[in-house]
XYZ file of C-alpha atoms in Angstrom:
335
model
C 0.000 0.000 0.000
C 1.459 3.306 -0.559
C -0.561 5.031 2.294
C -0.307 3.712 5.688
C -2.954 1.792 7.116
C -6.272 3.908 7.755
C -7.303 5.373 10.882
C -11.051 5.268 10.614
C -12.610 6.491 7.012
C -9.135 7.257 5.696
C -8.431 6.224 2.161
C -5.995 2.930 1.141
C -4.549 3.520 -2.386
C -3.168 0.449 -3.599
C 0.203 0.479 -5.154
C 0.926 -0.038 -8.993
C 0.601 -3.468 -10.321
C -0.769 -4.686 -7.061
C -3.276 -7.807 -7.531
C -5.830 -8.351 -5.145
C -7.130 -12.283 -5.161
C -9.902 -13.729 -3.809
C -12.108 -17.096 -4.508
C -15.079 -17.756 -2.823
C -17.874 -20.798 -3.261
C -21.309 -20.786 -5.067
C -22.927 -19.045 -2.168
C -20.125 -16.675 -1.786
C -18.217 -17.976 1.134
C -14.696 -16.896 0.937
C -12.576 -20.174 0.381
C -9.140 -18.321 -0.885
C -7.354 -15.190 -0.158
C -3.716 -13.964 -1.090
C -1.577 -11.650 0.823
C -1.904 -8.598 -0.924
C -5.831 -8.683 0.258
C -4.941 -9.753 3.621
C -2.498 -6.307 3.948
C -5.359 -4.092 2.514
C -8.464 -5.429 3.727
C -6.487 -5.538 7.569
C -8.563 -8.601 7.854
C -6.393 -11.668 9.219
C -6.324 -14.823 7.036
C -7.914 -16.579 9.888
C -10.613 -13.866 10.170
C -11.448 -14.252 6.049
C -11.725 -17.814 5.175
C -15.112 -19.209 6.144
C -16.871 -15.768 5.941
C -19.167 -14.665 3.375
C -17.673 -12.219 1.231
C -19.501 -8.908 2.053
C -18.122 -8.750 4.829
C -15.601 -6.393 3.347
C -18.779 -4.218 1.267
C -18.871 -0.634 2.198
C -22.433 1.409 2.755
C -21.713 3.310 -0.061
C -21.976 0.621 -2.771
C -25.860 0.402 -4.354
C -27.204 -3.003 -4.025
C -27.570 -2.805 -7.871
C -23.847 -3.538 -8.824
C -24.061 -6.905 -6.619
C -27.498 -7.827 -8.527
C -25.576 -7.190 -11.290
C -22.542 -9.059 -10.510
C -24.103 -12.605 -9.542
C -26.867 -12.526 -12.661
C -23.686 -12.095 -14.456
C -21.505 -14.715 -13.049
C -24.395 -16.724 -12.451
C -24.695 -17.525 -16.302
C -21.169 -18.291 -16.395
C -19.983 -14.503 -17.599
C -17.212 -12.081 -16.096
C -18.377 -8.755 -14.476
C -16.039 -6.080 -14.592
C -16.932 -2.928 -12.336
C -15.487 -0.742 -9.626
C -15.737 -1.411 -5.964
C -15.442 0.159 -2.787
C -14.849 -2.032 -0.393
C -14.005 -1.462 3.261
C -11.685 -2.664 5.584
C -11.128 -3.642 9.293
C -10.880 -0.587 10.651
C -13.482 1.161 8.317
C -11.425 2.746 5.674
C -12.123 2.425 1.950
C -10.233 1.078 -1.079
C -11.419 1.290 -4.401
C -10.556 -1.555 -6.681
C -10.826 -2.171 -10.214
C -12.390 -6.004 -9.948
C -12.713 -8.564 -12.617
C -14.780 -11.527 -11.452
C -15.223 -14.152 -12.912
C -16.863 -18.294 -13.115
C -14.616 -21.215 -12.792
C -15.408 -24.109 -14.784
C -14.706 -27.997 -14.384
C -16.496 -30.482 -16.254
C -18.852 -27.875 -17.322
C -20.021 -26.763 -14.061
C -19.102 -23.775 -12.089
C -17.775 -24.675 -9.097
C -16.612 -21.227 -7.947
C -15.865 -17.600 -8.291
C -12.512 -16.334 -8.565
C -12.150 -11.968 -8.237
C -8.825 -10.498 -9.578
C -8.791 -6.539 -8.547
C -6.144 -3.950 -9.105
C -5.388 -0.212 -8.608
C -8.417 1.912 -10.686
C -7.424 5.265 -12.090
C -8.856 8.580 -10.497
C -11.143 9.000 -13.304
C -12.788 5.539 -12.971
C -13.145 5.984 -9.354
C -14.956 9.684 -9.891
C -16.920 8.240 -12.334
C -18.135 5.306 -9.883
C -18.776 7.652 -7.730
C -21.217 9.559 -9.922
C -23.120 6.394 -10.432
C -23.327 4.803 -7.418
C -24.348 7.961 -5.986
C -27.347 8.855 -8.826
C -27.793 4.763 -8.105
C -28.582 5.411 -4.257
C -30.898 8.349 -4.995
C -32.515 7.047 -7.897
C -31.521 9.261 -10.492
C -30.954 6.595 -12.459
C -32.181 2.772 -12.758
C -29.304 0.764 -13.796
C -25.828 0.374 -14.168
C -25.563 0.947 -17.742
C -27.712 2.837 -19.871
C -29.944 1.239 -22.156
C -28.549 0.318 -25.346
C -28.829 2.337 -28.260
C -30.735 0.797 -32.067
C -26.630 0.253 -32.988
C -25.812 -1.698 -30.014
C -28.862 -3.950 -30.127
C -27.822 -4.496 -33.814
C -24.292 -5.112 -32.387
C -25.803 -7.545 -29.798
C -27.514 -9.804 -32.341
C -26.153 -13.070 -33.097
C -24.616 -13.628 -36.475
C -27.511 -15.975 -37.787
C -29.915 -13.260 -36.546
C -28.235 -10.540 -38.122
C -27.516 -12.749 -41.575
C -31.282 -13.740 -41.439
C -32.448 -10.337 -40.773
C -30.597 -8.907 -43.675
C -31.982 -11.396 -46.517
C -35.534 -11.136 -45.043
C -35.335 -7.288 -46.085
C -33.856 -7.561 -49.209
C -36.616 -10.823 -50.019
C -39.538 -8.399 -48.905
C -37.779 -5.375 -51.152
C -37.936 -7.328 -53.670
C -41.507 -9.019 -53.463
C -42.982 -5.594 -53.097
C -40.912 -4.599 -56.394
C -42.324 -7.749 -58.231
C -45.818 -7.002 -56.846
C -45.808 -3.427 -57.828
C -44.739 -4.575 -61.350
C -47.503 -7.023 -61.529
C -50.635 -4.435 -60.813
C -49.091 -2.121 -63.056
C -50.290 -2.082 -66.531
C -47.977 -3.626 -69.169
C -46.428 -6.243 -66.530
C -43.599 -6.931 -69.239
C -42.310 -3.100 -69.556
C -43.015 -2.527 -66.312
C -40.505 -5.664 -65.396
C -37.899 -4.087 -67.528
C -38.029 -1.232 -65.602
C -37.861 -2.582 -62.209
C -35.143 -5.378 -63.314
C -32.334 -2.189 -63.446
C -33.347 -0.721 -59.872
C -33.641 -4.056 -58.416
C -30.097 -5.406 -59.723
C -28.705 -1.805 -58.757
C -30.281 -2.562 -55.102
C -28.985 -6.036 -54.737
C -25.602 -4.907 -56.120
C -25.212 -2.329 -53.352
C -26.452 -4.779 -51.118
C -23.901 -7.614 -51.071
C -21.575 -4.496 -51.114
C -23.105 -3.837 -47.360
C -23.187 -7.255 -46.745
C -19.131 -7.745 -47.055
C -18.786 -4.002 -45.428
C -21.348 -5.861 -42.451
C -18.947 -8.965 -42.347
C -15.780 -6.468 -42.329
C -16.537 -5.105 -39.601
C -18.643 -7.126 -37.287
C -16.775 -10.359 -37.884
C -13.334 -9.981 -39.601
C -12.345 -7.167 -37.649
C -13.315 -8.441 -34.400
C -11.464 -11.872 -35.096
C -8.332 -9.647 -36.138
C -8.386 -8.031 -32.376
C -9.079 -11.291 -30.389
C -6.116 -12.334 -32.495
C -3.877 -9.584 -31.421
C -5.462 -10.259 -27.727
C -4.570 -13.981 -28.202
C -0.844 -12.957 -29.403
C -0.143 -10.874 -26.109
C -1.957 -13.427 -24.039
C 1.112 -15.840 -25.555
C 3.517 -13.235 -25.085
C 2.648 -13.478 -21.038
C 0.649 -9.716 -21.719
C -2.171 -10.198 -19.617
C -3.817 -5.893 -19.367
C -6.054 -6.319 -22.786
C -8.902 -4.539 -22.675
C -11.303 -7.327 -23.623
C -14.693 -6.207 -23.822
C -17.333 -8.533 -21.930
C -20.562 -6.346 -22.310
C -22.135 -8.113 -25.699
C -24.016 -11.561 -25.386
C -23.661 -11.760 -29.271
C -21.467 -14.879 -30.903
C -18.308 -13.200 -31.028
C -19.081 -11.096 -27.650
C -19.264 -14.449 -25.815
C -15.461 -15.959 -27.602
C -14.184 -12.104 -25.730
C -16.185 -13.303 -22.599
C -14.487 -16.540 -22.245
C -10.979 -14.799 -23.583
C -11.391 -12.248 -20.955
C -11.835 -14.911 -18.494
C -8.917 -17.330 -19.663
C -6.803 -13.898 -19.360
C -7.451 -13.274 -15.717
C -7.418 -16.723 -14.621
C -3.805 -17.392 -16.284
C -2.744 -14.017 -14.962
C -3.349 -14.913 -11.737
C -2.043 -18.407 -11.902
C 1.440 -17.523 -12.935
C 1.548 -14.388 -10.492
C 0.015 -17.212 -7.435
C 3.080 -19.528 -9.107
C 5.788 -16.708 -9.637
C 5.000 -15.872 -5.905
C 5.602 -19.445 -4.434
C 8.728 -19.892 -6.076
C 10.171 -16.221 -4.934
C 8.601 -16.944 -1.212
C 11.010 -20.656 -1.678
C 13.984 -19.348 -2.982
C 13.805 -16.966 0.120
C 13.887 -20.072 2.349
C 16.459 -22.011 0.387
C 18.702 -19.034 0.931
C 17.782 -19.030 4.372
C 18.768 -22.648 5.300
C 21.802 -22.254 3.293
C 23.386 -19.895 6.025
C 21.632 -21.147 8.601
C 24.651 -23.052 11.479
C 21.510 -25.842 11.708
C 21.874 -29.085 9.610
C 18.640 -29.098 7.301
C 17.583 -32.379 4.855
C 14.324 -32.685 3.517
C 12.744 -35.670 1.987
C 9.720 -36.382 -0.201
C 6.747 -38.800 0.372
C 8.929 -41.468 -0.793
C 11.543 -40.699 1.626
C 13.951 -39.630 -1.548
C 16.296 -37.267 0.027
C 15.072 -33.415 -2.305
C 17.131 -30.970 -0.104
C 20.003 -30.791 1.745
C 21.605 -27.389 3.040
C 25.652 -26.251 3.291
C 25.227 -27.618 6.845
C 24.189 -31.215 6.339
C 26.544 -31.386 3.424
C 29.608 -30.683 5.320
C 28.661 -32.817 8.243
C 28.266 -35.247 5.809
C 30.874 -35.028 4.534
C 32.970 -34.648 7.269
C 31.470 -37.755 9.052
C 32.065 -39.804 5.581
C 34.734 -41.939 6.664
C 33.485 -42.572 10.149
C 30.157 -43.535 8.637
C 31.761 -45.973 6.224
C 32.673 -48.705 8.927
C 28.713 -49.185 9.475
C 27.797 -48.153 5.897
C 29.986 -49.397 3.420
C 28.876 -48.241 -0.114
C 27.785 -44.649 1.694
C 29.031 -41.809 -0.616
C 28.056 -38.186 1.113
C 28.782 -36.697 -2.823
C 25.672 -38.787 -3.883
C 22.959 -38.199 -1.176
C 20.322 -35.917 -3.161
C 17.926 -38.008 -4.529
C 19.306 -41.283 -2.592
C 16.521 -42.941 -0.368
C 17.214 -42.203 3.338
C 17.552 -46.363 3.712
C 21.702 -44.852 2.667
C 21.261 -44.479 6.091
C 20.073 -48.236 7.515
């Protein structure tokens, strides 16, 4: 944190790049917390697991964004939002969170939330809409879409069908028209032109349409997929359309957080044991570890020069022992 811990109401910033982790079951329970949310929430580990995740919700966030959150999650889709939250000693720390389902054998079986530093702007903006939120201003978290964004929000087969039913009624009301007027065959010439003109500029639109709602899209979750490879794991992946190609970013955005968090969990482990390897190594104590099979995995500068100090003397009981060739020997070297 770059602000000391709160004294009542005070603000906790978080610090750049800081990743806030938390999974909890179906009903919310909290079942996993890392350090990071430990420090900021001032909660204990102890004090976290076990309890249902509100705990942490601060009075000022409308019951609408929660709604919002499990309906979302519920049907197996991320929510991304801002969040005050508060902490032990009733401060406040906004959060950027991305929450999202975790799947195994095509069930959810819990939620995981990934949250990092928001900018100043997002949390203003929040702020706004939570607050219009509370007093009823307004209804909903988002507004409601516009004619463009319902189009957007179509599936492809709706939007494909949608587009040939026009031009089929278009052209039944041209044929019609040329049928009740007199001299159907001259009147047939004359509507053959406009109608090839109109069907012309139509499969024009339609390969614009399939530019730009398909082709273009599958170019970005390509460049999304390339940094995702690359270990690049800030895209901004929209998860607000339900359409075909709104769902593929839904499920990208969720393989991106889920990843992200796994190598951060792993990169943390390792740091956290190459700390305690360097410990033991200059530590007076002899250290050896073995696995569940009793192979020997560690031993520190310590055991090593007892060992090998003792070599000879150890000999006379154990013949073929050989203190250069202990790692990964059974401890029966021993019997």
């Amino acid at each position: 944190m770059s602000a000391a811990m709160e004294r009542g109401g005070q603000e906790v910033v978080l610090e750049e790049g800081q990743m806030l982790v938390s999974k909890t079951d179906l009903r919310g329970v909290i079942t996993f917390i890392n350090k990071p949310f430990e420090e900021v929430s001032g909660y204990s580990e102890k004090e976290l697991l076990g309890s249902p995740h509100n705990m942490v919700r601060h009075p000022d966030m409308p019951s609408e964004a929660f709604a919002d959150l499990w309906a979302k999650v519920g049907q197996g889709r991320p929510w991304i939002g801002l969040v005050k939250n508060m902490t032990k000693k009733g401060g406040f720390y906004w959060v950027e969170a991305n929450v999202i389902p975790i799947w195994r054998n095509g069930s959810i079986i819990e939620y995981m939330s990934v949250r990092r530093k928001p900018s100043r702007d997002q949390i203003r903006d929040a702020e706004n809409l939570y607050r219009n939120l509370k007093m009823g201003a307004v209804s909903s978290l988002a507004p409601a879409p516009s004619f463009k964004e319902k189009v957007a929000a179509m599936s492809l087969k709706s939007k494909f069908g949608s587009m040939l039913s026009i031009a089929a009624a278009i052209f039944a009301g041209i044929v019609a028209f040329g049928m009740m007027s007199s001299g159907f065959a001259s009147s047939m010439m004359t509507v053959v032109l406009p109608f090839a003109v109109f069907f012309g500029a139509f499969l024009v639109s339609l390969v614009v349409f399939m530019n730009r709602s398909v082709l273009a899209v599958i170019d970005r979750m390509e460049g999304d997929f390339k940094n995702i490879a690359a270990g690049l794991y800030d895209n901004n992946i929209s998860v607000q359309k339900n359409s075909d190609l709104g769902i593929l970013d839904q499920m990208l955005h969720i393989i991106q957080i889920k990843m992200n968090f796994e190598i951060e969990y792993a990169r943390g482990i390792a740091l956290e044991a190459t700390a305690i390897n360097a410990a033991l190594e200059v530590c007076d104590t002899s250290v050896m570890i073995a696995d569940n099979a009793m192979n020997i995995t560690y031993l520190n500068t310590a055991v090593k020069s007892m060992m090998s100090d003792a070599e000879s003397d150890l000999q006379e009981a154990l013949p073929n022992f050989d203190a250069g060739n202990l790692m990964g020997a059974n401890v029966d070297v021993f019997h």
